[in-house]
Amino acid sequence: MLSPSVDPSPILNGLNPQQRAAVTAPDGPVLVLAGPGSGKTRVLTHRVAYLVRERGFSPYRIMAVTFTNKAAREMRERLEALLSPADVRRLTVGTFHATCARILRREAEVLGLSRNYVIFDAADQIALIKQVLRTLNLDEKKYAPAALRQAIAKAKQELIPPEAYTTSTYYAEIVRRVYELYQRTLRDNDGLDFADLLMLTVRLFQEHPSVLARYQERYQQILVDEFQDTNTAQYALLRLLGGRHHNVFCVGDEDQSVYLWRGADYRNLLRFRQDFPQVRLYLLEQNYRSTETILEAAQAVIRPNPNRVEKALFTRRGRGPKIVVHEAYNEEDEARYVVETIARLAREEGIRPGECAVMYRTNAQSRALEEAFVQAGMPYRLVGATRFYQRREIKDLLAYLRVVHTPTDWVSMRRIINVPPRGIGAKTLAWLEQTAHREDVPVWTLLRRVRGDEEGPPPAGLGSRARRALAAFTGLVQGWIEAAEGLTVAELIRRILEESGYAAYVQDGSEEGRERWANILELRNVAADYAHLTLTDFLADVALVSDVDNLEETADAPTLLTLHSAKGLEFRAVFITGLEEGLLPHQHAFEDPEEMAEERRLFYVGITRAKDRLYLTRAFRRTVWGQSELTRPSCFLEDIPGELVVGHHPGAGGGAGGGVGAFKEMLAWSGASSRPAPPPALQFRPGQRVRHPTFGEGVVLESRARGSDEEVTVNFEEVGTKRLLVSFARLERAG
DNA sequence: CTAGTCAGGCTTTTT
DNA sequence: GCCTGACTAG
């Protein structure tokens, strides 16, 4: 293991020549074009370590920008092996958004911004847009808040403020008017949305050259991961910050650009080469992740995309097993196939469930999969969909905290002013909004007048019941504001939960209520973990974390996630489900070749997550909005060479004609006959007593072969009837 | 004012 | 098929 040739620098140990060249690149702009699994993160990390240890840069002068918080955390962890803890702490490592948030907090005054601004996430933005629509007397049925949000975000990403928003259509005129009032209301509430974080930082630097100069001097080395995903604002930021020292080190892969819709522009790769003419180019073509079979399939899938530079990717991992294409009857059958195969992989190939991932195009597809996992009694980890921070109870509690933090935040207050119900209804709300608007004061001021805390015109037009309800609510908030000073965030949460009646409101005795309460306790635990954080910091951090960031590595359970969230991750076995026309590629892509190219890249990202085994599945019938419909295999499947694949390869066309009865379809569905199922010897019999580690003891009701596995139905004493797969559920005979 | 029922729209993808 | 918003009875 010990090599006789002593390498002078441990930082370069174990790097291949291509990686080494990139890591040791001389000063000046650098662009590393890296294929999937080529050790991008490694190169980035080692470059940072190299700059500190070999080139003598202070960690304080280095900024590394990643795409997700998870990537940032991973980078820090890797750096801890190469640098001293003190050095790692002094580095600036984070996402664009988090980094900008910090800069803005520090420089708030220059921009005339409140230092205690609150970050509005997508749901908050929607709520605010709805409020704006009401004020402007616009019908939210006609002007979808989600579409308006998208339009506003797009403008901000392109650094277009409301006053510069030009319009040529009636709809665009509406957008402009909504954007204008949205932005004003946002500021009145001391709020910044995601796009603001970037746009305002760019503006800060553009309009205040002395501030820019300070940051240029501080960050002499800038490193960027996933460069292909930068949008106009982010790129402008890089250009500004790197404008003096030109030491911008970008790593990216245009074939993995999947955020066009979010404003990402892979043409920034070209722009970068124009704006920094002395840029040095490095290629990383060796793939360390996947087998030859998987890598070849991936390249075959991406090749048809126009205007790309072909990379000569290669791997030394050997051929590996073939890719399995599986056609299931419907989405439930597809999900069962996935669960059973994961079980089989664990049994026969030593691939742990935790090393498997199940991917899909849309979040809606996760339901059928989840149900299959639950039925089999197999734990799973779900990324996205019902995101923790988007759950109602979490948003409610955060709204309470925000109100205590900034009582003039009407968007948050509106959310919880009557949750739990305390007699403040629609009429009272309308009165508050109108009066506040008419007198041009925050609602909070009005509330204080109602309670008599503040001098002002008497509140006319309020009934005595409403008045009492409002005064009581104001008293609660006032109490928390006063208490907040001396309390940790966790203690404040405890008090709010109790005094607001929210605890009792959630714990209504139902199963759902228990779950919600558990989520609330989890948030309180998060707060307790960060006991040193002030309420301001806590709220800021919470708004910027996403689900992938908190992916626990420990539990041995498969991960369910969208293809988008899969970026940057790797798994021994990957299942890509729903390979159907209209789903992958998605319906929206058919009119626009650009979008179609992005769908292809998305599929490419999915394939290249797999190290050893790749499964591509589809359902012959799929339920869309409660209607079961026939599907057609994804056109992408045809691009994978037949010799890389076993199983059902399209070409003969799976879709049966219309007017065929369900029974005939079942026969026509080739998967039905081609599934070999040698029934295993059954281990359990009805009547037997069994024990399960989490469900406790129970009696077997039924046991039957399911594929190559055994499915047992058990009536547990504590939790009732469950269906379990023997290979997963750690079921023992008892009694 | 609340709690219940019902109709209609909805699904890309996320920092 | 699920969630949101509108409507209705108490």
PDB file of N, CA and C (backbone and C1' of nucleotides) in Angstrom, chain A residues 97 262 361 363 423 425 428 562 564 588, chain B residues 1-3 9-15:
ATOM      1  N   HIS A  97     -27.202  31.371  -3.263  1.00  0.00           N
ATOM      2  CA  HIS A  97     -28.222  32.067  -2.495  1.00  0.00           C
ATOM      3  C   HIS A  97     -27.786  32.347  -1.072  1.00  0.00           C
ATOM      4  N   ARG A 262     -35.382  27.347 -15.026  1.00  0.00           N
ATOM      5  CA  ARG A 262     -35.202  28.167 -13.844  1.00  0.00           C
ATOM      6  C   ARG A 262     -34.282  29.329 -14.169  1.00  0.00           C
ATOM      7  N   ARG A 361     -39.930  11.417 -13.160  1.00  0.00           N
ATOM      8  CA  ARG A 361     -39.922  12.749 -13.747  1.00  0.00           C
ATOM      9  C   ARG A 361     -40.709  13.753 -12.910  1.00  0.00           C
ATOM     10  N   ASN A 363     -43.137  14.575  -9.348  1.00  0.00           N
ATOM     11  CA  ASN A 363     -43.379  14.169  -7.967  1.00  0.00           C
ATOM     12  C   ASN A 363     -44.617  13.313  -7.811  1.00  0.00           C
ATOM     13  N   GLY A 423     -61.887  33.323  16.020  1.00  0.00           N
ATOM     14  CA  GLY A 423     -62.946  34.280  15.783  1.00  0.00           C
ATOM     15  C   GLY A 423     -62.563  35.483  14.943  1.00  0.00           C
ATOM     16  N   GLY A 425     -62.498  36.310  11.309  1.00  0.00           N
ATOM     17  CA  GLY A 425     -62.932  35.758  10.024  1.00  0.00           C
ATOM     18  C   GLY A 425     -62.659  36.668   8.848  1.00  0.00           C
ATOM     19  N   THR A 428     -63.411  40.484   9.166  1.00  0.00           N
ATOM     20  CA  THR A 428     -62.447  41.216   9.976  1.00  0.00           C
ATOM     21  C   THR A 428     -61.141  41.414   9.218  1.00  0.00           C
ATOM     22  N   THR A 562     -36.928  12.815  -7.544  1.00  0.00           N
ATOM     23  CA  THR A 562     -37.091  13.210  -8.941  1.00  0.00           C
ATOM     24  C   THR A 562     -35.725  13.187  -9.615  1.00  0.00           C
ATOM     25  N   HIS A 564     -34.476  15.518 -11.182  1.00  0.00           N
ATOM     26  CA  HIS A 564     -33.799  16.781 -10.896  1.00  0.00           C
ATOM     27  C   HIS A 564     -33.021  16.727  -9.591  1.00  0.00           C
ATOM     28  N   HIS A 588     -44.717  18.723 -22.006  1.00  0.00           N
ATOM     29  CA  HIS A 588     -44.413  20.114 -22.342  1.00  0.00           C
ATOM     30  C   HIS A 588     -43.308  20.261 -23.377  1.00  0.00           C
TER      31      HIS A 588
ATOM     32  P    DC B   1     -66.581  37.277  11.337  1.00  0.00           P
ATOM     33  O5'  DC B   1     -67.239  36.109  12.224  1.00  0.00           O
ATOM     34  C5'  DC B   1     -66.735  35.892  13.522  1.00  0.00           C
ATOM     35  C4'  DC B   1     -66.711  34.425  13.792  1.00  0.00           C
ATOM     36  C3'  DC B   1     -65.755  33.625  12.894  1.00  0.00           C
ATOM     37  O3'  DC B   1     -65.073  32.660  13.685  1.00  0.00           O
ATOM     38  C1'  DC B   1     -67.972  32.806  12.634  1.00  0.00           C
ATOM     39  P    DT B   2     -63.984  31.682  13.141  1.00  0.00           P
ATOM     40  O5'  DT B   2     -64.761  30.303  13.077  1.00  0.00           O
ATOM     41  C5'  DT B   2     -65.300  29.754  14.270  1.00  0.00           C
ATOM     42  C4'  DT B   2     -66.016  28.461  13.938  1.00  0.00           C
ATOM     43  C3'  DT B   2     -65.159  27.445  13.171  1.00  0.00           C
ATOM     44  O3'  DT B   2     -65.284  26.188  13.813  1.00  0.00           O
ATOM     45  C1'  DT B   2     -67.193  27.827  12.027  1.00  0.00           C
ATOM     46  P    DA B   3     -64.226  25.045  13.577  1.00  0.00           P
ATOM     47  O5'  DA B   3     -65.166  23.862  13.052  1.00  0.00           O
ATOM     48  C5'  DA B   3     -66.521  23.736  13.496  1.00  0.00           C
ATOM     49  C4'  DA B   3     -67.291  22.937  12.467  1.00  0.00           C
ATOM     50  C3'  DA B   3     -66.448  21.922  11.693  1.00  0.00           C
ATOM     51  O3'  DA B   3     -67.219  20.749  11.462  1.00  0.00           O
ATOM     52  C1'  DA B   3     -67.440  23.398  10.186  1.00  0.00           C
ATOM     53  P    DG B   9     -62.475  24.432 -14.047  1.00  0.00           P
ATOM     54  O5'  DG B   9     -60.917  24.435 -13.732  1.00  0.00           O
ATOM     55  C5'  DG B   9     -60.398  25.312 -12.744  1.00  0.00           C
ATOM     56  C4'  DG B   9     -59.211  24.660 -12.099  1.00  0.00           C
ATOM     57  C3'  DG B   9     -58.183  24.137 -13.109  1.00  0.00           C
ATOM     58  O3'  DG B   9     -56.903  24.605 -12.753  1.00  0.00           O
ATOM     59  C1'  DG B   9     -58.743  22.447 -11.545  1.00  0.00           C
ATOM     60  P    DC B  10     -55.744  24.638 -13.845  1.00  0.00           P
ATOM     61  O5'  DC B  10     -54.524  24.043 -13.030  1.00  0.00           O
ATOM     62  C5'  DC B  10     -54.582  23.929 -11.611  1.00  0.00           C
ATOM     63  C4'  DC B  10     -54.130  22.546 -11.191  1.00  0.00           C
ATOM     64  C3'  DC B  10     -53.015  21.963 -12.065  1.00  0.00           C
ATOM     65  O3'  DC B  10     -51.943  21.677 -11.212  1.00  0.00           O
ATOM     66  C1'  DC B  10     -54.629  20.338 -11.589  1.00  0.00           C
ATOM     67  P    DT B  11     -50.734  22.550 -10.951  1.00  0.00           P
ATOM     68  O5'  DT B  11     -49.748  22.294 -12.212  1.00  0.00           O
ATOM     69  C5'  DT B  11     -50.095  21.392 -13.213  1.00  0.00           C
ATOM     70  C4'  DT B  11     -49.072  20.252 -13.206  1.00  0.00           C
ATOM     71  C3'  DT B  11     -49.300  19.311 -14.378  1.00  0.00           C
ATOM     72  O3'  DT B  11     -48.351  19.587 -15.412  1.00  0.00           O
ATOM     73  C1'  DT B  11     -48.893  18.111 -12.342  1.00  0.00           C
ATOM     74  P    DT B  12     -47.381  20.903 -15.458  1.00  0.00           P
ATOM     75  O5'  DT B  12     -46.998  20.904 -13.904  1.00  0.00           O
ATOM     76  C5'  DT B  12     -45.625  21.051 -13.604  1.00  0.00           C
ATOM     77  C4'  DT B  12     -45.003  19.715 -13.402  1.00  0.00           C
ATOM     78  C3'  DT B  12     -43.873  19.832 -12.426  1.00  0.00           C
ATOM     79  O3'  DT B  12     -43.862  18.658 -11.652  1.00  0.00           O
ATOM     80  C1'  DT B  12     -43.023  19.439 -14.639  1.00  0.00           C
ATOM     81  P    DT B  13     -43.192  18.543 -10.352  1.00  0.00           P
ATOM     82  O5'  DT B  13     -41.744  18.693 -10.982  1.00  0.00           O
ATOM     83  C5'  DT B  13     -40.615  18.252 -10.273  1.00  0.00           C
ATOM     84  C4'  DT B  13     -39.391  18.646 -11.045  1.00  0.00           C
ATOM     85  C3'  DT B  13     -38.634  19.749 -10.328  1.00  0.00           C
ATOM     86  O3'  DT B  13     -37.734  19.129  -9.450  1.00  0.00           O
ATOM     87  C1'  DT B  13     -38.698  20.075 -12.699  1.00  0.00           C
ATOM     88  P    DT B  14     -38.015  19.292  -7.872  1.00  0.00           P
ATOM     89  O5'  DT B  14     -37.109  20.555  -7.582  1.00  0.00           O
ATOM     90  C5'  DT B  14     -35.749  20.542  -7.962  1.00  0.00           C
ATOM     91  C4'  DT B  14     -35.133  21.853  -7.536  1.00  0.00           C
ATOM     92  C3'  DT B  14     -35.321  22.191  -6.055  1.00  0.00           C
ATOM     93  O3'  DT B  14     -34.146  22.843  -5.598  1.00  0.00           O
ATOM     94  C1'  DT B  14     -36.273  23.886  -7.382  1.00  0.00           C
ATOM     95  P    DT B  15     -33.785  22.729  -4.064  1.00  0.00           P
ATOM     96  O5'  DT B  15     -32.818  23.997  -3.921  1.00  0.00           O
ATOM     97  C5'  DT B  15     -31.592  24.007  -4.614  1.00  0.00           C
ATOM     98  C4'  DT B  15     -31.123  25.436  -4.736  1.00  0.00           C
ATOM     99  C3'  DT B  15     -31.027  26.188  -3.397  1.00  0.00           C
ATOM    100  O3'  DT B  15     -29.790  26.880  -3.344  1.00  0.00           O
ATOM    101  C1'  DT B  15     -32.372  27.391  -4.928  1.00  0.00           C
TER     102       DT B  15
END
